[in-house]
mmCIF file of C-alpha atoms in Angstrom:
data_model
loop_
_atom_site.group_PDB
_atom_site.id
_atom_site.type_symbol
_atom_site.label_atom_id
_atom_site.label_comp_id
_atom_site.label_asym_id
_atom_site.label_seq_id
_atom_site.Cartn_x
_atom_site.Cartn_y
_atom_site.Cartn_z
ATOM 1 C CA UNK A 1 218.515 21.138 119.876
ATOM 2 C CA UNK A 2 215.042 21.729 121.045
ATOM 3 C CA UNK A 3 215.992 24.699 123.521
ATOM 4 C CA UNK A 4 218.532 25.893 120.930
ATOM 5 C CA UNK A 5 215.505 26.563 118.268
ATOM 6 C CA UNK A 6 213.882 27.771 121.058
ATOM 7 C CA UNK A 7 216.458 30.737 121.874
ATOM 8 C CA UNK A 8 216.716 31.531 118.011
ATOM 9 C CA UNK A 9 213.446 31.785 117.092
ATOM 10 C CA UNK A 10 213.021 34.354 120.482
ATOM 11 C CA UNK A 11 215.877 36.223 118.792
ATOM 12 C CA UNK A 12 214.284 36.578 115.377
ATOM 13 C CA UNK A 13 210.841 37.751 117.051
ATOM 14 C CA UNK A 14 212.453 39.697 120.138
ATOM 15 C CA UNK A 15 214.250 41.509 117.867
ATOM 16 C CA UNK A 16 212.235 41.673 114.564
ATOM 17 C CA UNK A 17 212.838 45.109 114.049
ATOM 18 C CA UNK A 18 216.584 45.275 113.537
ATOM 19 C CA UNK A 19 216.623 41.458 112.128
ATOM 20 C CA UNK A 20 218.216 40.878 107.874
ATOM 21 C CA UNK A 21 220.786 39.613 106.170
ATOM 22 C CA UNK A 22 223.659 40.887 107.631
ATOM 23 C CA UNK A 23 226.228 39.169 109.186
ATOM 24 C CA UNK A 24 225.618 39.868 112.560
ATOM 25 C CA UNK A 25 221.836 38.121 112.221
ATOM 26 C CA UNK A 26 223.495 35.213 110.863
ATOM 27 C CA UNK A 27 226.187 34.606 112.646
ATOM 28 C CA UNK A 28 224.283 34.951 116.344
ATOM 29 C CA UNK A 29 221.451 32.633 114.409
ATOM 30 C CA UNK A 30 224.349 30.065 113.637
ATOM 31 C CA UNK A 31 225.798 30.447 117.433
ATOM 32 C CA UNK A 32 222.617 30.106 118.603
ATOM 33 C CA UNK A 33 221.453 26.883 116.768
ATOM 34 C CA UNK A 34 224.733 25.656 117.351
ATOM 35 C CA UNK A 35 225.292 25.706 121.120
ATOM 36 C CA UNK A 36 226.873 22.639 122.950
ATOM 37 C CA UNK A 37 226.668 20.755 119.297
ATOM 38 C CA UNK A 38 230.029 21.409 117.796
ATOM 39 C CA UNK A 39 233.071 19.655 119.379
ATOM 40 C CA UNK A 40 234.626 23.317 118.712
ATOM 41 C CA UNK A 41 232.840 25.298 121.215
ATOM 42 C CA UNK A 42 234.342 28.338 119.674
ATOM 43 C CA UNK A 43 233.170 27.189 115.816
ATOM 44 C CA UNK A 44 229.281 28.491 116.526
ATOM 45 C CA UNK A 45 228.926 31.671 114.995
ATOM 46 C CA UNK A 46 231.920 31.668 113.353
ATOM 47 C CA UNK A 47 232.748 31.162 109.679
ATOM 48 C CA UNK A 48 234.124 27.937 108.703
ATOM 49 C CA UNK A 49 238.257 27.444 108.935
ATOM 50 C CA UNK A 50 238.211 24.102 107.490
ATOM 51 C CA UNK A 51 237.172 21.629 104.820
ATOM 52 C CA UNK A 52 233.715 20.000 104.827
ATOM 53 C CA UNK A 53 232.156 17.077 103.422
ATOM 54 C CA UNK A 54 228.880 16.528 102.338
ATOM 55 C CA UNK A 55 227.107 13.097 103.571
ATOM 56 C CA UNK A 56 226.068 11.248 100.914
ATOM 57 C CA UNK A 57 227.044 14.082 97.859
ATOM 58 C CA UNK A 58 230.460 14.058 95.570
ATOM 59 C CA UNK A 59 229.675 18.170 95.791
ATOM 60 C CA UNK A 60 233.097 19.737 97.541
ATOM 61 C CA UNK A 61 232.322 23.525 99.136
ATOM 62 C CA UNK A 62 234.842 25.481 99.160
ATOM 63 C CA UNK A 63 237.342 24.847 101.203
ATOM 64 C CA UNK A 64 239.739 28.207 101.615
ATOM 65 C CA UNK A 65 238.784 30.698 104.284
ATOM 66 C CA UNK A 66 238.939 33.892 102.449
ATOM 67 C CA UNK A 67 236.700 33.039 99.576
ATOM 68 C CA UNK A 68 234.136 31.499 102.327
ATOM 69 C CA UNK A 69 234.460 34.578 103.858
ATOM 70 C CA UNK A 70 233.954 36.301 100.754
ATOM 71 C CA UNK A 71 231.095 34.775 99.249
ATOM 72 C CA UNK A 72 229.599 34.615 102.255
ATOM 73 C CA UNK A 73 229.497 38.727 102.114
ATOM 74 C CA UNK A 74 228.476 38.382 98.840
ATOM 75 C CA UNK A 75 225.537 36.459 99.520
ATOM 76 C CA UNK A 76 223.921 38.706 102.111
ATOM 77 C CA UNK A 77 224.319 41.493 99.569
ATOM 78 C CA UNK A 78 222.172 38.986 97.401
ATOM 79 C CA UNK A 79 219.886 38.504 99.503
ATOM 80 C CA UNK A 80 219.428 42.009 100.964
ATOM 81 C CA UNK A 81 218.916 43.444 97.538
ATOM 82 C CA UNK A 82 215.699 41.129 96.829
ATOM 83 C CA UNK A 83 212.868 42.910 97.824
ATOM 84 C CA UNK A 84 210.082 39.667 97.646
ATOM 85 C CA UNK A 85 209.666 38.144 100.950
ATOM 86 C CA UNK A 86 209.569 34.964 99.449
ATOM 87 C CA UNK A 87 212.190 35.233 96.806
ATOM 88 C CA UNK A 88 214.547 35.563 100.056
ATOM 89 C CA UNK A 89 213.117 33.291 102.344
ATOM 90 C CA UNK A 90 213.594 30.771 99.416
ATOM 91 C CA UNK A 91 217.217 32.027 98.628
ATOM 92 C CA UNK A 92 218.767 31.779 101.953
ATOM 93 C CA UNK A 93 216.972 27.736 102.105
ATOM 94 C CA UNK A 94 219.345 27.290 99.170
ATOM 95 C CA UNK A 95 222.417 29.240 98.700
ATOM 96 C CA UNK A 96 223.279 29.020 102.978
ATOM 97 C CA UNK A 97 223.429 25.191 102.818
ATOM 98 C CA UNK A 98 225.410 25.039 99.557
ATOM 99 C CA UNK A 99 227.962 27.889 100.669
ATOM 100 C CA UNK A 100 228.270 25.706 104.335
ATOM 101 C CA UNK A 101 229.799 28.347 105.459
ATOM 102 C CA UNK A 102 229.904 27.245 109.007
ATOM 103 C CA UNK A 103 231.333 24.146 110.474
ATOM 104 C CA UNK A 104 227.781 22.645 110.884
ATOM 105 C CA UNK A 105 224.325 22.954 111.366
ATOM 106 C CA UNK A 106 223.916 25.148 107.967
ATOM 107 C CA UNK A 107 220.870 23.889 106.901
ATOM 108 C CA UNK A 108 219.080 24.295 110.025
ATOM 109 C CA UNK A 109 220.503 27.897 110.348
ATOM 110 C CA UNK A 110 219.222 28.327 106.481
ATOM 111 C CA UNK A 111 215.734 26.886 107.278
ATOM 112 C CA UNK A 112 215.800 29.550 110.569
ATOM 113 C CA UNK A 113 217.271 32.266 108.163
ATOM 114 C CA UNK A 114 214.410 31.924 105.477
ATOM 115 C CA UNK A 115 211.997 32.765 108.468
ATOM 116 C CA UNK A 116 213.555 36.590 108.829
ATOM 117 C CA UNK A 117 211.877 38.422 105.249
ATOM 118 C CA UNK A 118 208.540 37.020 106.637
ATOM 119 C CA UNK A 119 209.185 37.999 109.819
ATOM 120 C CA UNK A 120 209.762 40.965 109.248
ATOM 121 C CA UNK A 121 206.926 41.761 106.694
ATOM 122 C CA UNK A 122 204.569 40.158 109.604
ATOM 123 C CA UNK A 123 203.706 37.251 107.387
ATOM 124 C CA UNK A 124 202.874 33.959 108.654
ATOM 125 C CA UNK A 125 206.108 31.656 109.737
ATOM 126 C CA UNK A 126 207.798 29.303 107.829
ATOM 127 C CA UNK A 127 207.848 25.505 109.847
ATOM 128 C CA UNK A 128 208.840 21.971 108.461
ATOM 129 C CA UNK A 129 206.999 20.287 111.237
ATOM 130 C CA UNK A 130 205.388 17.109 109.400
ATOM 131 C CA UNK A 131 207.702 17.891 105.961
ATOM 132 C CA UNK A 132 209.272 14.254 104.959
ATOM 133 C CA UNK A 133 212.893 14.640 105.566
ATOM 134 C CA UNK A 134 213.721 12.658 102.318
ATOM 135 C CA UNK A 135 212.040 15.003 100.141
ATOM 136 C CA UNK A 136 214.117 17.712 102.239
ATOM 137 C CA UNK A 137 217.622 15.824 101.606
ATOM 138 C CA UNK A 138 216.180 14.820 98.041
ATOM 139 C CA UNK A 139 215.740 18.472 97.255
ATOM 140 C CA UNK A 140 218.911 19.777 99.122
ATOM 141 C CA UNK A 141 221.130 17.160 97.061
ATOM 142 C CA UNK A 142 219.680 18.397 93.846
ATOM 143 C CA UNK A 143 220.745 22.050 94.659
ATOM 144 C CA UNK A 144 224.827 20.577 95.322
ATOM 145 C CA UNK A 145 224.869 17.967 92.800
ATOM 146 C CA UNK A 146 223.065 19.592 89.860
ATOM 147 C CA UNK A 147 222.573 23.048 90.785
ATOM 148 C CA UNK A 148 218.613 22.311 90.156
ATOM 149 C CA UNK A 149 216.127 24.028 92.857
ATOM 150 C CA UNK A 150 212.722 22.857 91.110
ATOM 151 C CA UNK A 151 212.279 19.865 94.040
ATOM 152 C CA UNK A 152 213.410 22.378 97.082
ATOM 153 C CA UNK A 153 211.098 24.591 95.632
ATOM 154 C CA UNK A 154 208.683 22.157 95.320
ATOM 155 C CA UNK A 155 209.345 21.422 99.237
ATOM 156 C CA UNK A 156 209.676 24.961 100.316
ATOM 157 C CA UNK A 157 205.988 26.107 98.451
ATOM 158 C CA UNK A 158 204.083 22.985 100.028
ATOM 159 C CA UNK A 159 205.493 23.395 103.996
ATOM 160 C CA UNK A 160 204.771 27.217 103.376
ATOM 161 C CA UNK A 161 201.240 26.398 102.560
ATOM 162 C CA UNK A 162 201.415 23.743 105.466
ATOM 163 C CA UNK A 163 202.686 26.131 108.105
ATOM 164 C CA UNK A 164 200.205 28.764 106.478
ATOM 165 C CA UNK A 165 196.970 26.239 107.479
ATOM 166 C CA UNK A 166 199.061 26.129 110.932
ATOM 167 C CA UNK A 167 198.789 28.980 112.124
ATOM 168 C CA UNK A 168 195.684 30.486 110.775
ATOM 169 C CA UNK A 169 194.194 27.487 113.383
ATOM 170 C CA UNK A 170 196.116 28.549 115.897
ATOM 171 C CA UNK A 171 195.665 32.065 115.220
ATOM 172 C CA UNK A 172 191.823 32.091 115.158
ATOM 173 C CA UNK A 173 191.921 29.832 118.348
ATOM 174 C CA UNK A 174 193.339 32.082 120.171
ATOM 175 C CA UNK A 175 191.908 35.949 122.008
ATOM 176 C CA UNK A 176 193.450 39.162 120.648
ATOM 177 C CA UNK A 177 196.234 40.185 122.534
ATOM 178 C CA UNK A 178 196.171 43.439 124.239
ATOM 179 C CA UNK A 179 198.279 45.732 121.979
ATOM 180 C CA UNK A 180 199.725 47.870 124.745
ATOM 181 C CA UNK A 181 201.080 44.818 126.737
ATOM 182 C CA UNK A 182 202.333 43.340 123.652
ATOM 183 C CA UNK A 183 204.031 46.476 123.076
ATOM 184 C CA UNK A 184 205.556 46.158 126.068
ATOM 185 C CA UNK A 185 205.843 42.270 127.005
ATOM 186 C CA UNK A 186 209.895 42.739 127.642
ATOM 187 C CA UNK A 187 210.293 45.766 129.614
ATOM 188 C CA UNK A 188 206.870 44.362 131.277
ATOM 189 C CA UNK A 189 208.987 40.821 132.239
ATOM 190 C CA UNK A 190 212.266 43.094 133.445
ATOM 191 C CA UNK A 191 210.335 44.655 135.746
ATOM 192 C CA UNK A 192 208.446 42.203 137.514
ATOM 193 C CA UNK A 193 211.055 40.466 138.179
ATOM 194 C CA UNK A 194 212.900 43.604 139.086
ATOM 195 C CA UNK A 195 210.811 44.295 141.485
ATOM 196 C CA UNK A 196 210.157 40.676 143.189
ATOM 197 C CA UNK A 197 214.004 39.998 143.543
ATOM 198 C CA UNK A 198 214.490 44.163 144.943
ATOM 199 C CA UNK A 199 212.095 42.783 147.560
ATOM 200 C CA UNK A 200 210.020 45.778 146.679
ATOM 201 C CA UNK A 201 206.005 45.536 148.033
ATOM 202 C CA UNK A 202 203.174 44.968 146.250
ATOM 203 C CA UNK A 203 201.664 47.676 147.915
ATOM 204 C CA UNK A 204 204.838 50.275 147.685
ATOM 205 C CA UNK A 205 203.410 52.498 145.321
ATOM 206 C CA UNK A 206 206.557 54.932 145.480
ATOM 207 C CA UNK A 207 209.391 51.961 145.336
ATOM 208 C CA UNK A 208 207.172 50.388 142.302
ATOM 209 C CA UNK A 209 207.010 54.220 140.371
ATOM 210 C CA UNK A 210 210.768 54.677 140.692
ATOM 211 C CA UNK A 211 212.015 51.206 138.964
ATOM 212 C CA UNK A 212 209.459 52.223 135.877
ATOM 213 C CA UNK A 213 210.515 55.797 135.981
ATOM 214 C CA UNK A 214 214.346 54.129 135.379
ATOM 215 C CA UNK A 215 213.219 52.428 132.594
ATOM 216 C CA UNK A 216 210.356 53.912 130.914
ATOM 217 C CA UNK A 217 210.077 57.539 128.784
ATOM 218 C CA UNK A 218 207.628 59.841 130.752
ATOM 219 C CA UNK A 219 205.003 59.669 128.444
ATOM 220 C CA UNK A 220 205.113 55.771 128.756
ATOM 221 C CA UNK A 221 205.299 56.272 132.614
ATOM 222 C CA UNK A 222 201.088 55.918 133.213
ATOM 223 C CA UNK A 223 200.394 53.041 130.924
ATOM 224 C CA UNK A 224 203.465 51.013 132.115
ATOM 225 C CA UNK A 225 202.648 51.245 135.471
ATOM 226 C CA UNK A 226 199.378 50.274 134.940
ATOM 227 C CA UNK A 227 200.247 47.292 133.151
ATOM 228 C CA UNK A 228 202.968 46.571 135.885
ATOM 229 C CA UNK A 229 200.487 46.813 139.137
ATOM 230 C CA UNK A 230 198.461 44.473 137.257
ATOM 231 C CA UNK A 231 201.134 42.148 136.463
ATOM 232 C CA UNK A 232 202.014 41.960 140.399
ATOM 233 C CA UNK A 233 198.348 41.763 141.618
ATOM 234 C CA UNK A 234 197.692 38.489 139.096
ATOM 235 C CA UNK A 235 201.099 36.559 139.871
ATOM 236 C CA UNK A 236 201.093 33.301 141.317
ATOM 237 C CA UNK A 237 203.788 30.343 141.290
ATOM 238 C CA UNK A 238 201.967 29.016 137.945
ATOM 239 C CA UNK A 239 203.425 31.656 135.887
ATOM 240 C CA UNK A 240 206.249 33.089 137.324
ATOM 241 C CA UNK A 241 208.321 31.801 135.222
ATOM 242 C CA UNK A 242 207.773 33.681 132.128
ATOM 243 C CA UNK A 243 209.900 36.381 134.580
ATOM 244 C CA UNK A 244 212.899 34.358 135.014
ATOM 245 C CA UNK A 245 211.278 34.222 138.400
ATOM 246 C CA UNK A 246 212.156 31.049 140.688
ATOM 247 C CA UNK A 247 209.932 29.569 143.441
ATOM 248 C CA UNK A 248 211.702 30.354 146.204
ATOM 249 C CA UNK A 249 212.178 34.141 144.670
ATOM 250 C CA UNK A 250 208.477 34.004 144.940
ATOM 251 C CA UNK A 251 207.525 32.704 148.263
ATOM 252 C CA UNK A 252 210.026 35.439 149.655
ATOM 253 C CA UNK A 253 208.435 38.374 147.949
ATOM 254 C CA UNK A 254 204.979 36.875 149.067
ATOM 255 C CA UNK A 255 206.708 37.004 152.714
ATOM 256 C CA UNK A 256 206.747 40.113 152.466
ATOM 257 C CA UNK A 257 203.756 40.898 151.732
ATOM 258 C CA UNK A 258 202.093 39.194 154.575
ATOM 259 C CA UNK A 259 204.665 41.122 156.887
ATOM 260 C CA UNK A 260 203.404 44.407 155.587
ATOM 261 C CA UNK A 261 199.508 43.045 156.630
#
């Protein structure tokens, strides 16, 4: 579950940009979330088939495939056409879980889901680290049983505020990152480890140029290769891995580089 979050959440920031409520977002956040959990392999990502129970609730979803599949279009029209951040965030933590319209896992794809109008409008994250699950369940079960939202409302203002205190700590704790590398932290990544598993030298200008020239527009091309000679001269097996790279990728590249001394 843990690496699961962890591969969602690096699709909502990775790809920020191109991120809403469409079914594409939704259904890759599901598969995502869902990943080795489902005794359907196939079921992650795709909408539900088959009836559902709630644990613990008399409330029946629906249970016929084409009106899941139908609401569930009718839903991320909803929710596209609210323009508050926080009016969608908050929508998607109640109408996803109450829809279910996957097998499982919908109310940690919903709680995921409510993170994408905030990321995109580069406001803080929304976490439930520390949030008591009762008054999560509470909150959900008044949303299926009585169609009341005031307690998940209740729960959804106070871990905003929460995650809000979070990361302004964290945020202030931590040194400015350098725009320009931010910019380009993924193409940055690619070719490192483009270039350590090519075998290409440190010190091979030329063979370094040419795999950033392949992937970079020409007025990127200087700042890029800055950014990637400096990425090579400062690697060492403590953070190679944010490349993908392994150790004994690494030692062999640093062969090399003592053959070419």
């Amino acid at each position: 579950m843990i690496l699961n979050h962890k591969a969602a959440i690096e699709m909502l920031v990775d790809e920020a940009q191109a991120i809403g409520f469409n079914r594409y977002t939704l259904q890759n956040l599901h598969a995502l979330l869902s990943d080795n959990l489902l005794p359907d392999s196939g079921a992650g990502g795709r909408l539900r088939q088959m009836d559902v129970a709630i644990s613990g609730s008399v409330y029946q979803p629906l249970a016929i495939p084409q009106r899941i599949s139908e609401h569930f279009d009718t839903l991320l029209a909803k929710a596209s056409a609210i323009t508050d951040p926080f009016e969608q965030a908050f929508f998607a933590m109640v109408q996803l879980p109450y829809l279910q319209p996957f097998d499982d896992v919908n109310k940690r794809t919903s709680r995921l889901a409510a993170n994408i109008p905030l990321i995109r409008e580069n406001l803080a994250p929304l976490s439930f680290v520390d949030v008591p699950e009762a008054l999560y369940i509470e909150g959900t079960l008044g949303v299926y049983e009585r169609n009341r939202v005031e307690l998940l409302r209740d729960v959804f203002v106070w871990a905003y505020e929460r995650s809000c205190r979070r990361y302004t700590v964290l945020r202030d704790s931590l040194p400015a990152p350098d725009p320009l590398r931010l910019q380009h932290r993924e193409l940055l990544h690619a070719l490192v480890a483009d270039i350590i598993q090519g075998g290409v030298r440190r010190n091979d200008v030329a063979g370094i140029q040419a795999r950033v020239a392949a992937l970079v527009d020409p007025e990127d091309m200087g700042d890029v290769l800055a950014l990637t000679v400096n990425e090579l001269n400062q690697l060492h097996e403590g953070n190679i891995a944010r490349y993908r790279v392994r150790p004994s990728q690494f030692r062999g590249w640093l062969a090399l580089q003592a053959e070419a001394q």
